[in-house]
CSV table of C-alpha atoms in Angstrom, one decimal:
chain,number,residue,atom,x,y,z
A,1,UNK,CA,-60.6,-187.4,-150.1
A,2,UNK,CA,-59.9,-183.8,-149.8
A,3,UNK,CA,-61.8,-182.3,-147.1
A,4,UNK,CA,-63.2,-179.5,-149.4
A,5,UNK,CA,-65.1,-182.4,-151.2
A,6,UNK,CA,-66.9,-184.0,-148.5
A,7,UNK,CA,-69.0,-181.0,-147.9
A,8,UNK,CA,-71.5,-181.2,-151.1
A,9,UNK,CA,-72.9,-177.4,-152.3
A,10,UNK,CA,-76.5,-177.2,-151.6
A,11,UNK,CA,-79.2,-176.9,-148.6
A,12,UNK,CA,-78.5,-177.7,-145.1
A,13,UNK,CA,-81.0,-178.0,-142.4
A,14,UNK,CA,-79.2,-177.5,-138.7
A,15,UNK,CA,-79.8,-179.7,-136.1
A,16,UNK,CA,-81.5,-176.8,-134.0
A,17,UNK,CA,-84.2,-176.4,-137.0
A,18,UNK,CA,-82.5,-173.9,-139.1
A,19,UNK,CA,-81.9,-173.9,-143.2
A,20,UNK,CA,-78.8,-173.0,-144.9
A,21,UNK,CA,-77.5,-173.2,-148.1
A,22,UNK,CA,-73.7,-174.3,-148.2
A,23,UNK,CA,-71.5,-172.0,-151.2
A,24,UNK,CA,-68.7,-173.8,-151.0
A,25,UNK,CA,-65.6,-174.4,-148.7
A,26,UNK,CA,-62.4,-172.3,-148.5
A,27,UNK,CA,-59.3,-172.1,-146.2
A,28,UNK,CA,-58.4,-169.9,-143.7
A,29,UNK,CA,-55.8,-167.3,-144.7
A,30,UNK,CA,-53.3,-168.2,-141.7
A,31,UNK,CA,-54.1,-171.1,-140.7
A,32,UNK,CA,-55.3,-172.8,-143.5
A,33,UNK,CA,-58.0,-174.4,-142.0
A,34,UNK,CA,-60.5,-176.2,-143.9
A,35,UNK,CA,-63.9,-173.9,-143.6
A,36,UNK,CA,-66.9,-173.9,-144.8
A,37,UNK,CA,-69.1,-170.7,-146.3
A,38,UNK,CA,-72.9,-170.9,-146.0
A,39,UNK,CA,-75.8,-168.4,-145.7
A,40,UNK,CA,-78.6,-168.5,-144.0
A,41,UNK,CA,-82.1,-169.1,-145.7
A,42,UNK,CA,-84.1,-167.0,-142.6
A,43,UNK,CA,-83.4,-163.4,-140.8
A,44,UNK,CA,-81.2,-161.2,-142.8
A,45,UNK,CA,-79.4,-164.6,-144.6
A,46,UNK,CA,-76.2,-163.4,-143.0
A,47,UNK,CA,-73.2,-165.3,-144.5
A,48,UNK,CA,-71.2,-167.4,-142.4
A,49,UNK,CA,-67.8,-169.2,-142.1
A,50,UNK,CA,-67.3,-172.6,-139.7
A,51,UNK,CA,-64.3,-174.7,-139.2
A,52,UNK,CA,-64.7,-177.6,-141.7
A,53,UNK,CA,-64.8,-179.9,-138.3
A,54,UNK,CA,-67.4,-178.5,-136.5
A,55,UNK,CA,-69.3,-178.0,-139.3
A,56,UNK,CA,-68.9,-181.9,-140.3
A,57,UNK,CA,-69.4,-183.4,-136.5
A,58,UNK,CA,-72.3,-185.3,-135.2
A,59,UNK,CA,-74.2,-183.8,-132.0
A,60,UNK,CA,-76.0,-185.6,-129.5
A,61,UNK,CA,-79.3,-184.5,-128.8
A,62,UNK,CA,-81.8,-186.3,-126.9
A,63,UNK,CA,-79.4,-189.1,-126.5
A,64,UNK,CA,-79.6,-189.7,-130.1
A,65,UNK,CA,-76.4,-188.7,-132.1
A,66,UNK,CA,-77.1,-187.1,-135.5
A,67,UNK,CA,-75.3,-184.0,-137.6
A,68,UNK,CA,-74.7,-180.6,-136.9
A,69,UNK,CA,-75.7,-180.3,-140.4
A,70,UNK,CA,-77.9,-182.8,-143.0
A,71,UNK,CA,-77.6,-182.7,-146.1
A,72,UNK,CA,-81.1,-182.0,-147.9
A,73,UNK,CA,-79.7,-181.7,-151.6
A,74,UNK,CA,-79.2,-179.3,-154.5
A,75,UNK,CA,-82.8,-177.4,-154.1
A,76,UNK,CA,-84.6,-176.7,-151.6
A,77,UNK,CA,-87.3,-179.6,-151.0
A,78,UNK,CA,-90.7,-178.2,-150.9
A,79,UNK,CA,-91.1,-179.6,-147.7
A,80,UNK,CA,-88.4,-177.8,-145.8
């Protein structure tokens, strides 16, 4: 599968708490990397660009491994 598939468009929570809502992926205009362009839904809601990698690797925290970033769907659940 192409790697600009995996990551669905939608809302993100982070693994440190914060929400995000993914636009889309793109590629890096020297490298072309695989990246991936989200905003955040707190602050200013700066914009943001992470290689596709980190942005799709688990983390360990607490001993427990889980992703950097989980998918919560295409709107915002209420709960979030």
């Amino acid at each position: 599968m192409d790697k600009q598939q995996d990551i669905r468009p939608g809302y993100y929570r982070h693994y440190k708490g914060g929400l995000y809502r993914v636009l889309g992926c793109a590629r890096h205009t020297e490298s072309l990397e695989h990246v991936v362009v989200y905003r955040a839904l707190y602050g200013e809601g700066g914009l943001w660009v992470r290689p596709y990698s980190m942005f799709d690797e688990t983390v360990i925290v607490d001993s427990h491994q889980q992703p950097r970033f989980e998918y919560l769907g295409e709107t915002l659940p209420e709960e979030a």
